[in-house]
PDB file of C-alpha atoms in Angstrom:
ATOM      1  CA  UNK A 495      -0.929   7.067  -4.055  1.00  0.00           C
ATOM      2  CA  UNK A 496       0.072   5.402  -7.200  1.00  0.00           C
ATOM      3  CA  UNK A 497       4.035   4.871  -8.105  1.00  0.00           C
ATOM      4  CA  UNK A 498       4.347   3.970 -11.172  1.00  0.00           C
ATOM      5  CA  UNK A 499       2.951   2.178 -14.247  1.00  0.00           C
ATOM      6  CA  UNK A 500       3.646  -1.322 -14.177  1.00  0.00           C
ATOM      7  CA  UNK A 501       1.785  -2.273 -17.827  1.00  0.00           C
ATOM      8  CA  UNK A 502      -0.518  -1.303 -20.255  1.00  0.00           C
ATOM      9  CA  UNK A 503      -3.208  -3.739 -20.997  1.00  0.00           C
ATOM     10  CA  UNK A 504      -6.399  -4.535 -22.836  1.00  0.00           C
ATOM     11  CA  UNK A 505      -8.836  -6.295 -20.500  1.00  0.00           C
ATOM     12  CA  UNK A 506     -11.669  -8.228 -21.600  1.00  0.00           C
ATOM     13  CA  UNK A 507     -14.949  -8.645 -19.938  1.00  0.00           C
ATOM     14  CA  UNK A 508     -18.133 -10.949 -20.024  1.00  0.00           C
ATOM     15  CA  UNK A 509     -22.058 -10.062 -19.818  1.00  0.00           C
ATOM     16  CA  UNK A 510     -23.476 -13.024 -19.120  1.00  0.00           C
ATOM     17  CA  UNK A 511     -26.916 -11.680 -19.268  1.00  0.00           C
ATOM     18  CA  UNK A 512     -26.703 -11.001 -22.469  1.00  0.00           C
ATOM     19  CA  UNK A 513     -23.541 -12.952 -23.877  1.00  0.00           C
ATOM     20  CA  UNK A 514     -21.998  -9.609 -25.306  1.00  0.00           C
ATOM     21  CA  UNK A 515     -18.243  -9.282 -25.181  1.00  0.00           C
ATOM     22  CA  UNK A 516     -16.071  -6.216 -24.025  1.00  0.00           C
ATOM     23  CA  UNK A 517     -12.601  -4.607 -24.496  1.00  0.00           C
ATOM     24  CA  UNK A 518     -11.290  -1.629 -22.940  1.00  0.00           C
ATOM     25  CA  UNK A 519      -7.797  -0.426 -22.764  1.00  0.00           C
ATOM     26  CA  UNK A 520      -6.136  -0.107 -18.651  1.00  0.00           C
ATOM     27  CA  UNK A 521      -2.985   1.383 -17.171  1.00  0.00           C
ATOM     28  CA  UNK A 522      -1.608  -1.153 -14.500  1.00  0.00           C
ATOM     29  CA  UNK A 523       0.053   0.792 -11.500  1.00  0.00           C
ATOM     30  CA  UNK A 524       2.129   0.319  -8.303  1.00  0.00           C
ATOM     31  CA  UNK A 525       0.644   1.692  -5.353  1.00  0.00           C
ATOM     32  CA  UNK A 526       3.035   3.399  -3.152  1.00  0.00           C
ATOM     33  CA  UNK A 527       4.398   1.239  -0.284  1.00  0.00           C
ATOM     34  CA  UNK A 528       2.291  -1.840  -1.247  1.00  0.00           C
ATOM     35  CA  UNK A 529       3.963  -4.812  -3.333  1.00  0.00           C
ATOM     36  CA  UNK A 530       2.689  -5.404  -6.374  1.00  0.00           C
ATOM     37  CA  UNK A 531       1.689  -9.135  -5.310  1.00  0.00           C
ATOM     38  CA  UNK A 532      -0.643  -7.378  -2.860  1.00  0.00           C
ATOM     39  CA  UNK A 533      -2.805  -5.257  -5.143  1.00  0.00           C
ATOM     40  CA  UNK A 534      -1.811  -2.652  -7.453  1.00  0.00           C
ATOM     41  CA  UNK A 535      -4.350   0.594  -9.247  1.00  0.00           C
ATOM     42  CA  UNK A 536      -6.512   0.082 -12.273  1.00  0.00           C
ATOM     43  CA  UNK A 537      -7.267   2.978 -14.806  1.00  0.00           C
ATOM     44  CA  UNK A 538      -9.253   2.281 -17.247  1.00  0.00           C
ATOM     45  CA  UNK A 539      -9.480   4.433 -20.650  1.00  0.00           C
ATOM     46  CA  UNK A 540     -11.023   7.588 -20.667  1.00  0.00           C
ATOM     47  CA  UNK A 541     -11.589   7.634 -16.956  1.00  0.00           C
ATOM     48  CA  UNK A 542     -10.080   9.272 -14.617  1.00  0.00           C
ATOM     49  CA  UNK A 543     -10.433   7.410 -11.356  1.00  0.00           C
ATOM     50  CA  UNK A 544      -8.221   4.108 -10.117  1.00  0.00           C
ATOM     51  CA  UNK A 545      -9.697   0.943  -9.214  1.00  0.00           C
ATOM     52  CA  UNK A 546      -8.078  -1.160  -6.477  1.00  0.00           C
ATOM     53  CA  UNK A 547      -7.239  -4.390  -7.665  1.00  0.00           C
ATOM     54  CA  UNK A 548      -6.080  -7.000  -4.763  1.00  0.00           C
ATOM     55  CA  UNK A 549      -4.831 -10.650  -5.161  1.00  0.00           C
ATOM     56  CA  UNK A 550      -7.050 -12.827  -2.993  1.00  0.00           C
ATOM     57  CA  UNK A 551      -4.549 -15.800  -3.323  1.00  0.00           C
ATOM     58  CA  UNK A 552      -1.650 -13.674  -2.435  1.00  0.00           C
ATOM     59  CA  UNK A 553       0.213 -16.041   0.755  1.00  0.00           C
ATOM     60  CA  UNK A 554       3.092 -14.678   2.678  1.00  0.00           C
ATOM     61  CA  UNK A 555       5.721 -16.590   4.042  1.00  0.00           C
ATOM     62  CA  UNK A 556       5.512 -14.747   6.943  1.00  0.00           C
ATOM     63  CA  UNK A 557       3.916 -12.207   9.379  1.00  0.00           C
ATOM     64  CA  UNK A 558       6.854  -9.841   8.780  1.00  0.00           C
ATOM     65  CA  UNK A 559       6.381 -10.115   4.816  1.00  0.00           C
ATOM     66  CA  UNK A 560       2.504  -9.719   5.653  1.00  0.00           C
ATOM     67  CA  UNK A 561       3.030  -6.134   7.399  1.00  0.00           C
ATOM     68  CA  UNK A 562       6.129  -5.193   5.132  1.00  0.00           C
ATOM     69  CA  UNK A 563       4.308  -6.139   1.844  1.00  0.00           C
ATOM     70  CA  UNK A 564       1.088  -4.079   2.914  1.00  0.00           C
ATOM     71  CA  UNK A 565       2.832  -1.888   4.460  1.00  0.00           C
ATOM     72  CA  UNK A 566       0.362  -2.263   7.910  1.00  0.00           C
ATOM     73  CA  UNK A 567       2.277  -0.019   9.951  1.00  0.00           C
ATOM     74  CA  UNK A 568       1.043   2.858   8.100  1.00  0.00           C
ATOM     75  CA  UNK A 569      -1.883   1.569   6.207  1.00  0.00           C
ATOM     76  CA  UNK A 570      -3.713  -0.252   9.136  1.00  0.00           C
ATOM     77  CA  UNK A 571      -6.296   1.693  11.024  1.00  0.00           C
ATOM     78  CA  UNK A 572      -7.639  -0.179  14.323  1.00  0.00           C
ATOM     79  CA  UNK A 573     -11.508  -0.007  14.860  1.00  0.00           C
ATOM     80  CA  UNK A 574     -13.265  -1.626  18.136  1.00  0.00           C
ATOM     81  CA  UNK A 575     -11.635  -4.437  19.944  1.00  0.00           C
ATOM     82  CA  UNK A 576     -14.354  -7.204  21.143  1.00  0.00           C
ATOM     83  CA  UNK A 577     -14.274 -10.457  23.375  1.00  0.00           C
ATOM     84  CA  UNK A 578     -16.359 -12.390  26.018  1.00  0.00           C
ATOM     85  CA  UNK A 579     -16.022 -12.565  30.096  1.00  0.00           C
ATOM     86  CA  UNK A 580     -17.423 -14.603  32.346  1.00  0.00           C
ATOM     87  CA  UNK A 581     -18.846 -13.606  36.026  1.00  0.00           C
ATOM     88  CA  UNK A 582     -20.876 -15.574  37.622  1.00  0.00           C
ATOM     89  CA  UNK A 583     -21.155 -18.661  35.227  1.00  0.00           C
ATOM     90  CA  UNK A 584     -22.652 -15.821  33.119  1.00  0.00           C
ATOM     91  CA  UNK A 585     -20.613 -15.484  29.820  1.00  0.00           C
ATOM     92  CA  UNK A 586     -21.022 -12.156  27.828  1.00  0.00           C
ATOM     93  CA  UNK A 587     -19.733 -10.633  25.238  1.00  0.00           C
ATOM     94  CA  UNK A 588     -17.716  -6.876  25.577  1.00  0.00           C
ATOM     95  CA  UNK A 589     -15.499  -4.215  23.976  1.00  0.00           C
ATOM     96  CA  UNK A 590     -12.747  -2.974  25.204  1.00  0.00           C
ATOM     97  CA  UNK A 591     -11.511   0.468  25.063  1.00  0.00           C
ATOM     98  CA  UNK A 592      -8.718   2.713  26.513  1.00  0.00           C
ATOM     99  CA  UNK A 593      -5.989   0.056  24.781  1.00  0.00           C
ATOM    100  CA  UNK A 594      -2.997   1.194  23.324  1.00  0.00           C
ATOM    101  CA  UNK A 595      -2.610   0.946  19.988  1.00  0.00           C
ATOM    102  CA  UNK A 596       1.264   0.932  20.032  1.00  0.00           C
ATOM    103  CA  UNK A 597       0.821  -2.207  22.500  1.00  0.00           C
ATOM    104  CA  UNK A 598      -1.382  -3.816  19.962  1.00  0.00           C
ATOM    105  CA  UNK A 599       1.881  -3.883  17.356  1.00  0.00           C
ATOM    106  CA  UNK A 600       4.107  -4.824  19.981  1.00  0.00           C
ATOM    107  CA  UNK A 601       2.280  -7.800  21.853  1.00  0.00           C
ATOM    108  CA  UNK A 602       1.001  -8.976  18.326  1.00  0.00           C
ATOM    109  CA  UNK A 603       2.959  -7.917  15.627  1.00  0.00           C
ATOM    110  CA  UNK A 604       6.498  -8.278  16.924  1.00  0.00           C
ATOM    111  CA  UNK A 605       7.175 -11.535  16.051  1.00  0.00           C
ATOM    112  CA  UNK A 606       7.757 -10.983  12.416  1.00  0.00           C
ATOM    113  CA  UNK A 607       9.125 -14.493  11.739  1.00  0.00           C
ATOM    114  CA  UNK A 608       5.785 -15.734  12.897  1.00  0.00           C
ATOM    115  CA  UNK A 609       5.478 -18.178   9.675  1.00  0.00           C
ATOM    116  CA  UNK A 610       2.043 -18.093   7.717  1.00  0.00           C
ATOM    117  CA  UNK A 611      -0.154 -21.145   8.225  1.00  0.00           C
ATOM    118  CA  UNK A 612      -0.234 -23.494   4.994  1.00  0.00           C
ATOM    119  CA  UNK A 613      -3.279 -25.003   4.862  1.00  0.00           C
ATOM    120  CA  UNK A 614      -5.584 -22.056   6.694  1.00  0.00           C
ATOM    121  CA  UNK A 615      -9.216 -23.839   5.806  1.00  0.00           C
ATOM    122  CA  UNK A 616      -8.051 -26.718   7.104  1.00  0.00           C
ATOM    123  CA  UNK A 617      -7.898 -25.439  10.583  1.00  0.00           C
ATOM    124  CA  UNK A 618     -10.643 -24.216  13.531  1.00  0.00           C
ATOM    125  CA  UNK A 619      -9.401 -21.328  15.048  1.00  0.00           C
ATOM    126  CA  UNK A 620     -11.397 -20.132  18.337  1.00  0.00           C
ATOM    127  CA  UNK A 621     -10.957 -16.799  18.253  1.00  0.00           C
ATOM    128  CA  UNK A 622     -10.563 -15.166  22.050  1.00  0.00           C
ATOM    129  CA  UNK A 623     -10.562 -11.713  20.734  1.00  0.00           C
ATOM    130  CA  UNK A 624     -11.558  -9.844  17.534  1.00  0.00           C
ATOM    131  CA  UNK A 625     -10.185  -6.466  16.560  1.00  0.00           C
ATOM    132  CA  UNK A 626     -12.094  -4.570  13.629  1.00  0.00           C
ATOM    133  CA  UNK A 627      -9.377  -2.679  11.273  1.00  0.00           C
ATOM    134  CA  UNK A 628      -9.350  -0.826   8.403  1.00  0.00           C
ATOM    135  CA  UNK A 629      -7.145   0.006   5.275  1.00  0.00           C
ATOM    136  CA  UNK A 630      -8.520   2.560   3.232  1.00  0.00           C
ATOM    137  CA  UNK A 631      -5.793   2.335   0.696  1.00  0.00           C
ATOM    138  CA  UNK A 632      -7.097  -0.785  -0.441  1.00  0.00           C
ATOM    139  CA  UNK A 633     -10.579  -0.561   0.099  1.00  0.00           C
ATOM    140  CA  UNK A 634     -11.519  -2.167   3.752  1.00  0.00           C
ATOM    141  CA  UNK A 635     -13.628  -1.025   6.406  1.00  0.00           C
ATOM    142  CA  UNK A 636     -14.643  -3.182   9.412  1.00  0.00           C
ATOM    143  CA  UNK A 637     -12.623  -6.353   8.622  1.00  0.00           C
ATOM    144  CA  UNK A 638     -11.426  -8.837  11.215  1.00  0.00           C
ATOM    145  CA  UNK A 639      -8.174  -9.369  12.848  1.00  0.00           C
ATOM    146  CA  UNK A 640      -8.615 -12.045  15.430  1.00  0.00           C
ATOM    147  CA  UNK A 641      -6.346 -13.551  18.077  1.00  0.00           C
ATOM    148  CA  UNK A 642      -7.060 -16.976  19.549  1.00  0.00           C
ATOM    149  CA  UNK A 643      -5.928 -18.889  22.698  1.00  0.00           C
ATOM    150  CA  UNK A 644      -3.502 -21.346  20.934  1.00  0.00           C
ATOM    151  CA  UNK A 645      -1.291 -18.593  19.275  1.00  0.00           C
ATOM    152  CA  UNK A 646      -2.942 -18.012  16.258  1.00  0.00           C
ATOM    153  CA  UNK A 647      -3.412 -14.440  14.893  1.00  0.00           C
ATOM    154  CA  UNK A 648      -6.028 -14.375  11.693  1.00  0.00           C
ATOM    155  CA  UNK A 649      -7.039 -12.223   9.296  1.00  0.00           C
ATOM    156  CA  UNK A 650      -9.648 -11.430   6.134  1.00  0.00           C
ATOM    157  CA  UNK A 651      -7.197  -9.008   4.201  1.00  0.00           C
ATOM    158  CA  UNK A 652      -6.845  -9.580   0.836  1.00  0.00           C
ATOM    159  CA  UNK A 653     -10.084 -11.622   1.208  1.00  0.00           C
ATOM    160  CA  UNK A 654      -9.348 -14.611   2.166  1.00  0.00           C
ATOM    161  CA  UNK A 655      -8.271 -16.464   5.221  1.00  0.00           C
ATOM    162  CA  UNK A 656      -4.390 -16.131   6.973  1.00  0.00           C
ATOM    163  CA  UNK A 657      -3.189 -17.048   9.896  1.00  0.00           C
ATOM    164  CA  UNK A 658       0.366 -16.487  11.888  1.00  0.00           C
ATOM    165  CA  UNK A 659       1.100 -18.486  14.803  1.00  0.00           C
ATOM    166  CA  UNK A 660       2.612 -15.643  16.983  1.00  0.00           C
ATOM    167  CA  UNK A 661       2.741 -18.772  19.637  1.00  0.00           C
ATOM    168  CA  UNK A 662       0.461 -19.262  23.170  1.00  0.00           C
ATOM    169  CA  UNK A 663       2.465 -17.110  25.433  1.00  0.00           C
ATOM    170  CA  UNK A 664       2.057 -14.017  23.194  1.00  0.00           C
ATOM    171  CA  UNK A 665      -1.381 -14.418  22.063  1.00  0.00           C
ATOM    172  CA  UNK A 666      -2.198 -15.027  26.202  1.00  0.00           C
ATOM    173  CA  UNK A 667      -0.094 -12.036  27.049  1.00  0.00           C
ATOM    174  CA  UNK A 668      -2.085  -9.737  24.842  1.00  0.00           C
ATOM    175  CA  UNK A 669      -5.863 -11.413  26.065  1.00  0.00           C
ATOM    176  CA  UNK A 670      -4.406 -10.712  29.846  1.00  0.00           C
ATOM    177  CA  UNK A 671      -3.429  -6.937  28.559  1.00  0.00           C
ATOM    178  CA  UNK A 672      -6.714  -6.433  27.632  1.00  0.00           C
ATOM    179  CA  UNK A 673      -8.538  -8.469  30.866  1.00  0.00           C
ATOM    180  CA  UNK A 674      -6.307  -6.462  33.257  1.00  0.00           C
ATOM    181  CA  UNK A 675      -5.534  -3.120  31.519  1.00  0.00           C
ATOM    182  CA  UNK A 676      -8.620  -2.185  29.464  1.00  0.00           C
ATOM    183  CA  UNK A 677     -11.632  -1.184  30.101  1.00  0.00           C
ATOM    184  CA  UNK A 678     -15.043  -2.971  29.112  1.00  0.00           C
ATOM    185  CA  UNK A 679     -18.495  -2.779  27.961  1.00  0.00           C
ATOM    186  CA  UNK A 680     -20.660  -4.883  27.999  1.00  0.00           C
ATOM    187  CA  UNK A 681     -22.690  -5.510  24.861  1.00  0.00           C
ATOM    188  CA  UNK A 682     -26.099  -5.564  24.663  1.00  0.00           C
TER     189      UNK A 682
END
């Protein structure tokens, strides 16, 4: 999946066990359909395997750059979708299943000028529903997408914290797609 070397480099590395230094020579490369800002492939001398390396402080402008940069529409694999009811004053927690995943992009990812939240640490999001996803390109498996009452979408990709507001209406019309079109489970 790489597409193209980007540089040739000499990295240098640390044991701080035992204070000894290290060299070694790496190829930089592009992987396909993912910007460079995102993460890019690491080959290291006489190897013959990549390493994924991803920019934790990369921060989009916007939900659109998000998916384009990342390319999510291809990349993004959708796991279990989980939330909470309440019958009877009784709150539990449950998955939902049968859900479309082509609903999913529209109800939450169609707003592409959703603009990235500044100061995401800053903020308590209460997440109404969180979607385990995936993108094996880059290394993840089981990471959150969450979408919250107030309009907030959030995410862990690229290991730290981002958040879109996507706005009330849309993150409510997507909880009452799930309530009213999904099945559930409840979990144990």
């Amino acid at each position: 999946k790489t597409d193209g070397k980007i540089a040739d480099l000499t990295v240098l590395g640390k044991d701080e066990y035992t204070a000894s230094e290290y060299a070694a020579k790496a190829e930089i490369y592009s992987i396909k359909n993912i910007s460079s800002d995102c993460a890019v492939a690491v080959k290291y001398e006489n190897e013959d395997k990549y390493y994924i390396c991803r920019n934790a402080y990369y921060k989009p402008e916007t939900l659109g750059q998000f998916i384009n940069d990342l390319d999510l529409k291809n990349t993004l694999d959708f796991g279990a979708v989980y939330g909470s009811q309440k019958k009877k004053g009784e709150s539990s927690d449950i998955e939902y299943y049968d859900w479309d995943k082509e609903k999913v992009w529209e109800l939450l990812f169609s707003n592409t000028e959703a603009k990235a939240v500044k100061d995401y640490d800053s903020l308590n999001f209460e997440m109404a529903v969180d979607i385990s996803i995936n993108i094996k390109l880059l290394g993840y498996e089981n990471i959150s997408l969450s979408v919250s009452r107030d309009g907030y979408i959030t995410t862990n990709i690229l290991d730290t914290g981002k958040a879109f507001y996507i706005g009330k209406a849309a993150s409510e019309k997507f909880i009452n797609y799930l309530q009213n079109e999904c099945k559930t489970k409840v979990l144990e």
